[in-house]
Amino acid sequence: MTNNAHTHVQLKRVDQALFDQVAGVARQHPRLRKNHNLHQESDLVQRFLNVLQPGTYVRPHRHVRDQPGTGFECFLLLQGAIGLLVMDHDGTILQQERLEATGTLRGIELADNQFHTLVALEPDTVMFELKQGPYQPTDDKDFLKGFPSEGCAEASAQEQLWRDLFG
């Protein structure tokens, strides 16, 4: 290897210090979760850490895009555990999965147009997420009707019911 003064190495470290930093922010955040983006908003591939604390409410939603197959989400657990609930249009749970960083199921790819929610099952849960970009805040999520909005008492009660499903 030669030492070229014009070469600039760009690395984004994904390490325990970063997990701890983002988890600390998530614990203090009213939503009890925090993303740490590795991408720029305009990037064609979104890649980020999603750090969740028990009690965070993720309103059931799906990702619908113009191009078939581009609304997928891929989750990989790096620390902790989450519950994934996949629902139909009426909010009936079709499937539930427990993902654990140290378990047998550590990741999952969810196809586009699938209503789902996530439940943090352990403190400082860290997921790596990958999905199609660019991010469009107004069009990114289609929320499932019949479930409360974030921040209300009903949302907190709903999250607890879901968490109880995972023991």
Coordinates of N, CA, C and O in Angstrom, one line a residue:
M1 N 0.8 -1.2 0.0 CA 0.0 0.0 0.0 C 0.9 1.2 0.0 O 1.9 1.3 0.7
T2 N 0.5 2.2 -0.8 CA 1.2 3.4 -0.8 C 0.4 4.5 0.0 O -0.8 4.5 0.1
N3 N 1.2 5.4 0.5 CA 0.6 6.5 1.3 C 0.4 7.7 0.3 O 1.3 8.4 -0.1
N4 N -0.9 7.9 -0.1 CA -1.2 9.0 -1.0 C -1.9 10.1 -0.2 O -2.9 9.9 0.4
A5 N -1.3 11.2 -0.2 CA -1.8 12.4 0.6 C -3.1 12.8 0.1 O -3.9 13.5 0.8
H6 N -3.5 12.5 -1.1 CA -4.7 12.9 -1.7 C -5.9 12.0 -1.4 O -7.0 12.3 -1.7
T7 N -5.6 10.8 -0.9 CA -6.6 9.8 -0.6 C -7.2 10.1 0.8 O -6.5 10.3 1.8
H8 N -8.6 10.2 0.8 CA -9.3 10.5 2.0 C -10.2 9.3 2.3 O -11.1 9.0 1.5
V9 N -10.0 8.6 3.4 CA -10.8 7.5 3.8 C -12.0 8.0 4.5 O -11.9 8.8 5.5
Q10 N -13.2 7.5 4.1 CA -14.4 7.9 4.7 C -15.1 6.7 5.3 O -15.5 5.8 4.6
L11 N -15.2 6.7 6.6 CA -15.8 5.5 7.3 C -16.8 6.1 8.3 O -16.6 7.1 9.0
K12 N -17.9 5.4 8.5 CA -18.9 5.7 9.5 C -18.9 4.5 10.4 O -19.3 3.4 10.0
R13 N -18.4 4.7 11.6 CA -18.3 3.6 12.6 C -19.6 3.3 13.2 O -20.3 4.2 13.6
V14 N -20.0 2.0 13.2 CA -21.2 1.5 13.9 C -20.7 0.6 15.0 O -20.4 -0.6 14.8
D15 N -20.5 1.2 16.2 CA -19.9 0.5 17.3 C -20.8 0.7 18.6 O -21.8 1.4 18.6
Q16 N -20.3 0.1 19.7 CA -21.0 0.2 20.9 C -21.2 1.6 21.5 O -22.2 2.0 22.0
A17 N -20.1 2.4 21.2 CA -20.2 3.8 21.7 C -21.4 4.5 21.0 O -22.1 5.3 21.6
L18 N -21.5 4.3 19.7 CA -22.7 4.9 19.0 C -24.0 4.3 19.5 O -24.9 5.1 19.7
F19 N -24.1 3.0 19.7 CA -25.3 2.5 20.3 C -25.7 3.2 21.6 O -26.8 3.6 21.8
D20 N -24.7 3.3 22.5 CA -24.9 3.9 23.8 C -25.3 5.4 23.7 O -26.2 5.8 24.4
Q21 N -24.7 6.1 22.8 CA -25.0 7.5 22.6 C -26.4 7.7 22.1 O -27.2 8.4 22.7
V22 N -26.8 6.9 21.1 CA -28.2 7.1 20.5 C -29.2 6.5 21.5 O -30.3 7.1 21.6
A23 N -28.9 5.5 22.2 CA -29.8 4.9 23.2 C -30.1 5.9 24.3 O -31.2 6.1 24.8
G24 N -29.1 6.7 24.7 CA -29.2 7.7 25.7 C -30.2 8.8 25.3 O -31.0 9.3 26.0
V25 N -30.0 9.2 24.0 CA -30.9 10.2 23.4 C -32.4 9.6 23.4 O -33.3 10.3 23.7
A26 N -32.5 8.4 23.0 CA -33.8 7.7 22.9 C -34.5 7.7 24.2 O -35.7 7.9 24.3
R27 N -33.8 7.4 25.3 CA -34.3 7.3 26.6 C -34.9 8.7 27.1 O -35.9 8.7 27.8
Q28 N -34.3 9.8 26.6 CA -34.8 11.1 27.0 C -35.8 11.7 26.0 O -36.5 12.7 26.3
H29 N -36.0 11.1 24.9 CA -36.9 11.6 23.8 C -38.3 11.2 24.2 O -38.6 10.1 24.6
P30 N -39.3 12.1 24.0 CA -40.7 11.8 24.3 C -41.2 10.6 23.6 O -42.1 9.8 24.1
R31 N -40.7 10.3 22.4 CA -41.2 9.1 21.6 C -40.5 7.8 22.1 O -40.8 6.7 21.6
L32 N -39.5 7.9 22.9 CA -38.7 6.8 23.4 C -38.0 6.0 22.3 O -37.8 4.8 22.4
R33 N -37.6 6.7 21.2 CA -36.9 6.1 20.1 C -36.2 7.2 19.4 O -36.5 8.4 19.4
K34 N -35.1 6.8 18.7 CA -34.3 7.8 17.9 C -33.6 7.1 16.8 O -33.1 6.0 16.9
N35 N -33.6 7.7 15.6 CA -32.9 7.2 14.4 C -31.5 7.8 14.4 O -31.4 9.0 14.7
H36 N -30.6 7.1 13.9 CA -29.3 7.7 13.5 C -29.0 7.3 12.1 O -28.7 6.1 11.8
N37 N -29.2 8.3 11.2 CA -29.0 8.0 9.8 C -27.6 7.9 9.3 O -26.7 8.7 9.7
L38 N -27.4 6.9 8.5 CA -26.1 6.8 7.9 C -26.1 7.3 6.4 O -25.1 7.4 5.8
H39 N -27.3 7.6 6.0 CA -27.6 8.1 4.6 C -28.0 9.6 4.6 O -28.3 10.1 5.7
Q40 N -28.0 10.2 3.5 CA -28.5 11.5 3.3 C -30.0 11.3 2.8 O -30.3 10.3 2.2
E41 N -30.8 12.3 3.1 CA -32.3 12.2 2.8 C -32.5 11.9 1.3 O -33.4 11.2 1.0
S42 N -31.6 12.4 0.4 CA -31.8 12.2 -1.0 C -31.3 10.9 -1.5 O -31.5 10.6 -2.7
D43 N -30.6 10.1 -0.7 CA -30.0 8.9 -1.1 C -31.0 7.9 -1.6 O -32.1 7.8 -1.0
L44 N -30.7 7.1 -2.6 CA -31.6 6.1 -3.1 C -31.8 4.9 -2.2 O -32.7 4.1 -2.3
V45 N -30.9 4.7 -1.2 CA -31.0 3.6 -0.3 C -30.9 4.3 1.1 O -29.9 5.0 1.4
Q46 N -31.9 4.0 1.9 CA -31.9 4.5 3.3 C -31.3 3.4 4.2 O -31.7 2.3 4.2
R47 N -30.3 3.8 5.0 CA -29.7 2.9 5.9 C -29.5 3.7 7.2 O -28.9 4.8 7.2
F48 N -30.0 3.1 8.3 CA -29.9 3.8 9.6 C -30.1 2.9 10.8 O -30.5 1.7 10.6
L49 N -29.7 3.4 11.9 CA -29.9 2.7 13.2 C -31.3 3.2 13.7 O -31.5 4.4 13.7
N50 N -32.1 2.4 14.2 CA -33.3 2.7 14.9 C -33.2 2.2 16.3 O -33.2 1.0 16.5
V51 N -33.1 3.1 17.3 CA -33.0 2.7 18.7 C -34.3 2.9 19.4 O -34.8 4.0 19.4
L52 N -34.8 1.8 20.0 CA -36.1 1.9 20.6 C -36.0 1.5 22.1 O -35.3 0.6 22.4
Q53 N -36.9 2.1 22.9 CA -37.0 1.8 24.3 C -38.4 1.2 24.5 O -39.3 1.6 23.8
P54 N -38.5 0.3 25.5 CA -39.9 -0.2 25.8 C -40.8 1.0 26.1 O -40.4 1.9 26.8
G55 N -42.0 0.9 25.6 CA -42.9 2.0 25.8 C -43.1 2.8 24.6 O -44.1 3.6 24.5
T56 N -42.2 2.7 23.6 CA -42.4 3.5 22.4 C -43.5 2.9 21.6 O -43.7 1.7 21.5
Y57 N -44.3 3.8 21.0 CA -45.5 3.4 20.3 C -45.2 3.7 18.8 O -45.0 4.8 18.4
V58 N -45.2 2.6 18.0 CA -45.1 2.7 16.6 C -46.4 2.4 15.9 O -46.9 1.3 15.9
R59 N -47.1 3.5 15.5 CA -48.4 3.4 14.9 C -48.4 2.4 13.7 O -47.5 2.6 12.8
P60 N -49.3 1.5 13.6 CA -49.3 0.5 12.5 C -49.3 1.3 11.2 O -50.1 2.2 11.0
H61 N -48.5 0.8 10.3 CA -48.4 1.5 9.0 C -47.9 0.5 7.9 O -47.4 -0.6 8.2
R62 N -47.9 1.0 6.7 CA -47.3 0.2 5.6 C -46.6 1.2 4.7 O -46.8 2.5 4.8
H63 N -45.7 0.7 3.8 CA -45.0 1.6 2.9 C -45.5 1.2 1.5 O -45.4 0.0 1.1
V64 N -46.1 2.2 0.8 CA -46.6 2.0 -0.5 C -45.8 2.9 -1.4 O -45.7 4.1 -1.2
R65 N -45.2 2.3 -2.5 CA -44.5 3.1 -3.4 C -45.0 2.9 -4.8 O -45.7 2.0 -5.1
D66 N -44.6 3.8 -5.7 CA -45.1 3.7 -7.1 C -44.6 2.5 -7.8 O -45.3 1.9 -8.6
Q67 N -43.4 2.1 -7.6 CA -42.7 1.0 -8.2 C -42.9 -0.3 -7.3 O -42.5 -0.3 -6.2
P68 N -43.5 -1.3 -7.8 CA -43.7 -2.6 -7.0 C -42.3 -3.0 -6.5 O -41.3 -3.0 -7.2
G69 N -42.3 -3.5 -5.3 CA -41.1 -4.1 -4.7 C -40.2 -3.0 -4.0 O -39.2 -3.4 -3.5
T70 N -40.6 -1.8 -4.1 CA -39.6 -0.7 -3.5 C -40.1 -0.3 -2.2 O -39.4 0.6 -1.6
G71 N -41.2 -0.8 -1.6 CA -41.6 -0.4 -0.3 C -41.2 -1.4 0.8 O -41.8 -1.3 1.9
F72 N -40.3 -2.2 0.5 CA -39.8 -3.2 1.5 C -39.1 -2.5 2.7 O -38.6 -1.4 2.5
E73 N -39.0 -3.2 3.8 CA -38.1 -2.8 4.9 C -37.3 -4.0 5.3 O -37.9 -5.1 5.5
C74 N -36.1 -3.8 5.6 CA -35.3 -4.9 6.2 C -34.8 -4.5 7.5 O -34.2 -3.4 7.7
F75 N -35.0 -5.3 8.5 CA -34.6 -5.1 9.9 C -33.6 -6.1 10.3 O -33.8 -7.3 10.1
L76 N -32.5 -5.7 11.0 CA -31.5 -6.5 11.5 C -31.2 -6.1 13.0 O -30.8 -4.9 13.2
L77 N -31.4 -7.0 13.9 CA -31.2 -6.6 15.3 C -29.7 -6.7 15.7 O -29.1 -7.7 15.5
L78 N -29.2 -5.6 16.2 CA -27.8 -5.5 16.6 C -27.7 -5.6 18.2 O -26.6 -6.0 18.7
Q79 N -28.8 -5.2 18.9 CA -28.7 -5.2 20.3 C -30.2 -5.3 20.8 O -31.0 -4.6 20.3
G80 N -30.5 -6.1 21.8 CA -31.8 -6.1 22.4 C -32.8 -7.0 21.6 O -32.4 -8.0 21.0
A81 N -34.1 -6.7 21.7 CA -35.1 -7.5 21.1 C -36.3 -6.6 20.8 O -36.7 -5.7 21.5
I82 N -37.0 -7.0 19.7 CA -38.2 -6.3 19.3 C -39.2 -7.4 18.9 O -38.9 -8.5 18.6
G83 N -40.5 -7.0 19.0 CA -41.6 -7.8 18.5 C -42.1 -7.1 17.2 O -42.3 -5.9 17.2
L84 N -42.3 -7.9 16.2 CA -42.9 -7.4 14.9 C -44.3 -8.0 14.8 O -44.4 -9.2 14.9
L85 N -45.3 -7.1 14.5 CA -46.6 -7.6 14.3 C -47.0 -7.2 12.9 O -46.9 -6.0 12.5
V86 N -47.5 -8.1 12.1 CA -48.0 -7.9 10.8 C -49.5 -8.0 10.8 O -50.0 -9.0 11.4
M87 N -50.2 -7.0 10.2 CA -51.6 -7.0 10.4 C -52.3 -6.9 9.0 O -51.7 -6.5 8.0
D88 N -53.6 -7.2 9.0 CA -54.4 -7.0 7.8 C -55.0 -5.6 7.8 O -54.8 -4.8 8.8
H89 N -55.9 -5.3 6.8 CA -56.5 -4.0 6.7 C -57.4 -3.7 7.9 O -57.7 -2.5 8.1
D90 N -57.9 -4.7 8.6 CA -58.7 -4.5 9.7 C -58.0 -4.4 11.1 O -58.6 -4.2 12.1
G91 N -56.7 -4.5 11.1 CA -55.9 -4.5 12.3 C -55.7 -5.8 13.0 O -55.2 -5.9 14.1
T92 N -56.2 -6.9 12.4 CA -56.1 -8.2 12.9 C -54.6 -8.7 12.7 O -54.1 -8.5 11.6
I93 N -54.1 -9.2 13.8 CA -52.7 -9.7 13.7 C -52.6 -10.9 12.9 O -53.2 -11.9 13.2
L94 N -51.9 -10.9 11.8 CA -51.7 -12.1 10.9 C -50.5 -12.9 11.3 O -50.4 -14.1 11.2
Q95 N -49.4 -12.2 11.8 CA -48.2 -12.9 12.2 C -47.5 -12.0 13.2 O -47.5 -10.8 13.2
Q96 N -46.8 -12.7 14.2 CA -46.0 -12.0 15.1 C -44.6 -12.8 15.2 O -44.6 -14.0 15.1
E97 N -43.6 -12.0 15.2 CA -42.2 -12.5 15.3 C -41.4 -11.8 16.3 O -41.6 -10.6 16.5
R98 N -40.6 -12.5 17.0 CA -39.7 -11.9 18.0 C -38.3 -12.0 17.4 O -37.8 -13.1 17.1
L99 N -37.7 -10.8 17.3 CA -36.3 -10.7 16.8 C -35.4 -10.4 18.0 O -35.7 -9.4 18.7
E100 N -34.3 -11.1 18.1 CA -33.4 -10.8 19.2 C -31.9 -10.8 18.6 O -31.6 -11.7 17.8
A101 N -31.1 -9.9 19.1 CA -29.8 -9.8 18.7 C -29.0 -11.1 19.0 O -28.0 -11.4 18.3
T102 N -29.3 -11.8 20.0 CA -28.6 -13.0 20.4 C -29.5 -14.2 20.2 O -29.1 -15.3 20.6
G103 N -30.6 -14.1 19.5 CA -31.5 -15.2 19.3 C -31.3 -15.9 18.0 O -30.4 -15.6 17.2
T104 N -32.2 -16.8 17.6 CA -32.2 -17.5 16.4 C -32.7 -16.6 15.2 O -32.2 -16.8 14.1
L105 N -33.7 -15.8 15.5 CA -34.2 -14.9 14.5 C -33.7 -13.5 14.8 O -34.1 -12.9 15.7
R106 N -32.8 -13.0 13.9 CA -32.1 -11.7 14.2 C -32.5 -10.7 13.2 O -32.2 -9.5 13.4
G107 N -33.2 -11.1 12.1 CA -33.5 -10.1 11.1 C -34.7 -10.6 10.3 O -35.0 -11.8 10.3
I108 N -35.3 -9.6 9.5 CA -36.4 -10.0 8.7 C -36.5 -8.9 7.6 O -36.2 -7.8 7.8
E109 N -37.0 -9.4 6.4 CA -37.3 -8.4 5.4 C -38.8 -8.5 5.2 O -39.4 -9.5 5.0
L110 N -39.5 -7.3 5.3 CA -40.9 -7.2 5.2 C -41.2 -6.6 3.8 O -40.7 -5.6 3.4
A111 N -42.1 -7.3 3.1 CA -42.5 -6.8 1.7 C -43.2 -5.5 1.8 O -43.8 -5.2 2.9
D112 N -43.3 -4.8 0.7 CA -44.0 -3.6 0.7 C -45.5 -3.9 0.8 O -46.0 -5.0 0.7
N113 N -46.3 -2.9 1.2 CA -47.7 -2.9 1.3 C -48.2 -3.8 2.5 O -49.3 -4.3 2.5
Q114 N -47.3 -4.1 3.5 CA -47.7 -4.9 4.6 C -47.8 -4.0 5.8 O -46.9 -3.3 6.3
F115 N -49.0 -4.0 6.4 CA -49.2 -3.2 7.7 C -48.5 -3.9 8.8 O -48.5 -5.1 8.9
H116 N -47.7 -3.1 9.6 CA -46.9 -3.6 10.6 C -46.7 -2.6 11.7 O -46.9 -1.4 11.5
T117 N -46.2 -3.1 12.9 CA -45.8 -2.3 14.0 C -44.6 -3.0 14.6 O -44.4 -4.2 14.4
L118 N -43.9 -2.2 15.4 CA -42.7 -2.8 16.2 C -42.9 -2.5 17.6 O -43.5 -1.4 18.0
V119 N -42.5 -3.4 18.5 CA -42.6 -3.3 19.9 C -41.2 -3.5 20.5 O -40.6 -4.6 20.3
A120 N -40.7 -2.5 21.3 CA -39.4 -2.7 21.9 C -39.6 -3.6 23.1 O -40.4 -3.3 24.0
L121 N -38.8 -4.7 23.2 CA -39.0 -5.7 24.2 C -37.9 -5.6 25.3 O -38.0 -6.2 26.3
E122 N -36.8 -4.9 25.0 CA -35.7 -4.7 25.9 C -35.2 -3.3 25.8 O -35.3 -2.7 24.7
P123 N -34.7 -2.8 26.9 CA -34.1 -1.4 26.9 C -32.9 -1.4 25.9 O -32.2 -2.3 25.6
D124 N -32.8 -0.2 25.3 CA -31.7 0.1 24.4 C -31.6 -0.8 23.2 O -30.5 -1.2 22.7
T125 N -32.7 -1.2 22.6 CA -32.8 -2.1 21.5 C -32.3 -1.3 20.3 O -32.7 -0.2 20.0
V126 N -31.4 -1.9 19.5 CA -30.8 -1.2 18.3 C -31.0 -2.1 17.1 O -30.7 -3.3 17.1
M127 N -31.7 -1.5 16.1 CA -31.9 -2.2 14.8 C -31.2 -1.5 13.7 O -31.1 -0.2 13.8
F128 N -30.7 -2.2 12.8 CA -30.2 -1.6 11.5 C -31.4 -1.8 10.5 O -31.9 -2.9 10.4
E129 N -31.8 -0.7 9.9 CA -32.8 -0.7 8.9 C -32.3 -0.3 7.6 O -31.4 0.5 7.4
L130 N -32.9 -1.0 6.6 CA -32.5 -0.7 5.2 C -33.8 -0.7 4.4 O -34.7 -1.6 4.5
K131 N -34.0 0.4 3.6 CA -35.2 0.5 2.8 C -34.9 1.5 1.6 O -33.9 2.2 1.6
Q132 N -35.8 1.4 0.6 CA -35.6 2.2 -0.6 C -35.8 3.7 -0.2 O -36.6 4.1 0.6
G133 N -34.9 4.5 -0.8 CA -35.1 6.0 -0.7 C -35.5 6.5 -2.0 O -35.9 5.8 -2.9
P134 N -35.5 7.8 -2.2 CA -35.2 8.8 -1.1 C -36.4 8.9 -0.1 O -37.5 8.6 -0.5
Y135 N -36.1 9.4 1.1 CA -37.1 9.5 2.1 C -38.0 10.7 1.7 O -37.6 11.8 1.4
Q136 N -39.4 10.4 1.7 CA -40.3 11.5 1.5 C -41.3 11.5 2.7 O -42.2 10.7 2.8
P137 N -41.1 12.4 3.6 CA -41.8 12.4 4.9 C -43.3 12.4 4.7 O -44.0 11.7 5.5
T138 N -43.9 13.1 3.7 CA -45.3 13.2 3.6 C -45.9 11.9 3.0 O -47.1 11.6 3.2
D139 N -45.1 11.1 2.3 CA -45.6 10.0 1.6 C -45.1 8.6 2.1 O -45.4 7.6 1.6
D140 N -44.2 8.7 3.1 CA -43.5 7.5 3.5 C -44.4 6.4 4.1 O -44.2 5.3 3.9
K141 N -45.4 6.9 4.9 CA -46.2 5.9 5.6 C -47.7 6.1 5.4 O -48.2 7.2 5.3
D142 N -48.3 4.9 5.2 CA -49.8 4.9 5.1 C -50.2 4.2 6.4 O -50.0 3.0 6.7
F143 N -50.8 5.0 7.4 CA -51.2 4.5 8.7 C -52.5 3.7 8.6 O -53.4 4.1 7.9
L144 N -52.5 2.7 9.4 CA -53.7 1.8 9.5 C -54.8 2.5 10.3 O -54.5 3.0 11.4
K145 N -56.0 2.6 9.8 CA -57.1 3.3 10.4 C -57.5 2.5 11.7 O -57.3 1.3 11.7
G146 N -58.0 3.2 12.7 CA -58.5 2.6 13.9 C -57.5 2.5 15.0 O -57.9 2.0 16.1
F147 N -56.3 2.9 14.8 CA -55.3 2.9 15.8 C -55.0 4.4 16.3 O -55.0 5.3 15.4
P148 N -54.7 4.6 17.5 CA -54.5 5.9 18.0 C -53.2 6.6 17.4 O -52.3 5.9 17.0
S149 N -53.2 7.9 17.4 CA -52.0 8.6 17.1 C -51.0 8.6 18.2 O -51.3 8.3 19.3
E150 N -49.7 8.9 17.9 CA -48.7 8.9 18.9 C -49.0 9.9 19.9 O -49.5 11.0 19.6
G151 N -48.5 9.7 21.2 CA -48.5 10.7 22.2 C -49.7 10.7 23.1 O -49.8 11.5 24.0
C152 N -50.7 9.9 22.8 CA -52.0 9.9 23.6 C -52.0 8.7 24.6 O -51.3 7.7 24.4
A153 N -52.9 8.8 25.6 CA -53.0 7.7 26.5 C -53.4 6.4 25.9 O -52.9 5.3 26.3
E154 N -54.3 6.4 24.8 CA -54.7 5.2 24.1 C -53.5 4.6 23.4 O -53.5 3.3 23.4
A155 N -52.6 5.3 22.9 CA -51.4 4.8 22.2 C -50.6 4.0 23.2 O -50.1 2.9 23.0
S156 N -50.4 4.6 24.4 CA -49.6 3.9 25.5 C -50.2 2.6 25.9 O -49.6 1.6 26.0
A157 N -51.6 2.6 26.0 CA -52.3 1.4 26.4 C -52.2 0.3 25.3 O -52.0 -0.8 25.6
Q158 N -52.3 0.8 24.1 CA -52.1 -0.2 22.9 C -50.8 -0.8 22.9 O -50.6 -2.0 22.7
E159 N -49.7 0.0 23.1 CA -48.4 -0.5 23.1 C -48.2 -1.5 24.2 O -47.6 -2.6 23.9
Q160 N -48.7 -1.3 25.3 CA -48.6 -2.3 26.4 C -49.3 -3.6 26.1 O -48.8 -4.7 26.4
L161 N -50.5 -3.5 25.4 CA -51.2 -4.7 25.0 C -50.3 -5.5 24.0 O -50.2 -6.8 24.1
W162 N -49.7 -4.8 23.1 CA -48.8 -5.5 22.1 C -47.6 -6.1 22.8 O -47.2 -7.2 22.5
R163 N -47.0 -5.4 23.7 CA -45.8 -5.9 24.4 C -46.2 -7.1 25.2 O -45.4 -8.1 25.3
D164 N -47.3 -7.1 25.8 CA -47.8 -8.3 26.6 C -47.9 -9.6 25.7 O -47.8 -10.7 26.3
L165 N -48.1 -9.4 24.4 CA -48.2 -10.6 23.6 C -46.9 -11.4 23.5 O -46.9 -12.5 23.2
F166 N -45.8 -10.7 23.8 CA -44.5 -11.3 23.7 C -44.0 -11.8 25.1 O -42.8 -12.2 25.2
G167 N -44.9 -11.7 26.1 CA -44.5 -12.2 27.4 C -43.6 -11.3 28.1 O -42.8 -11.4 28.9

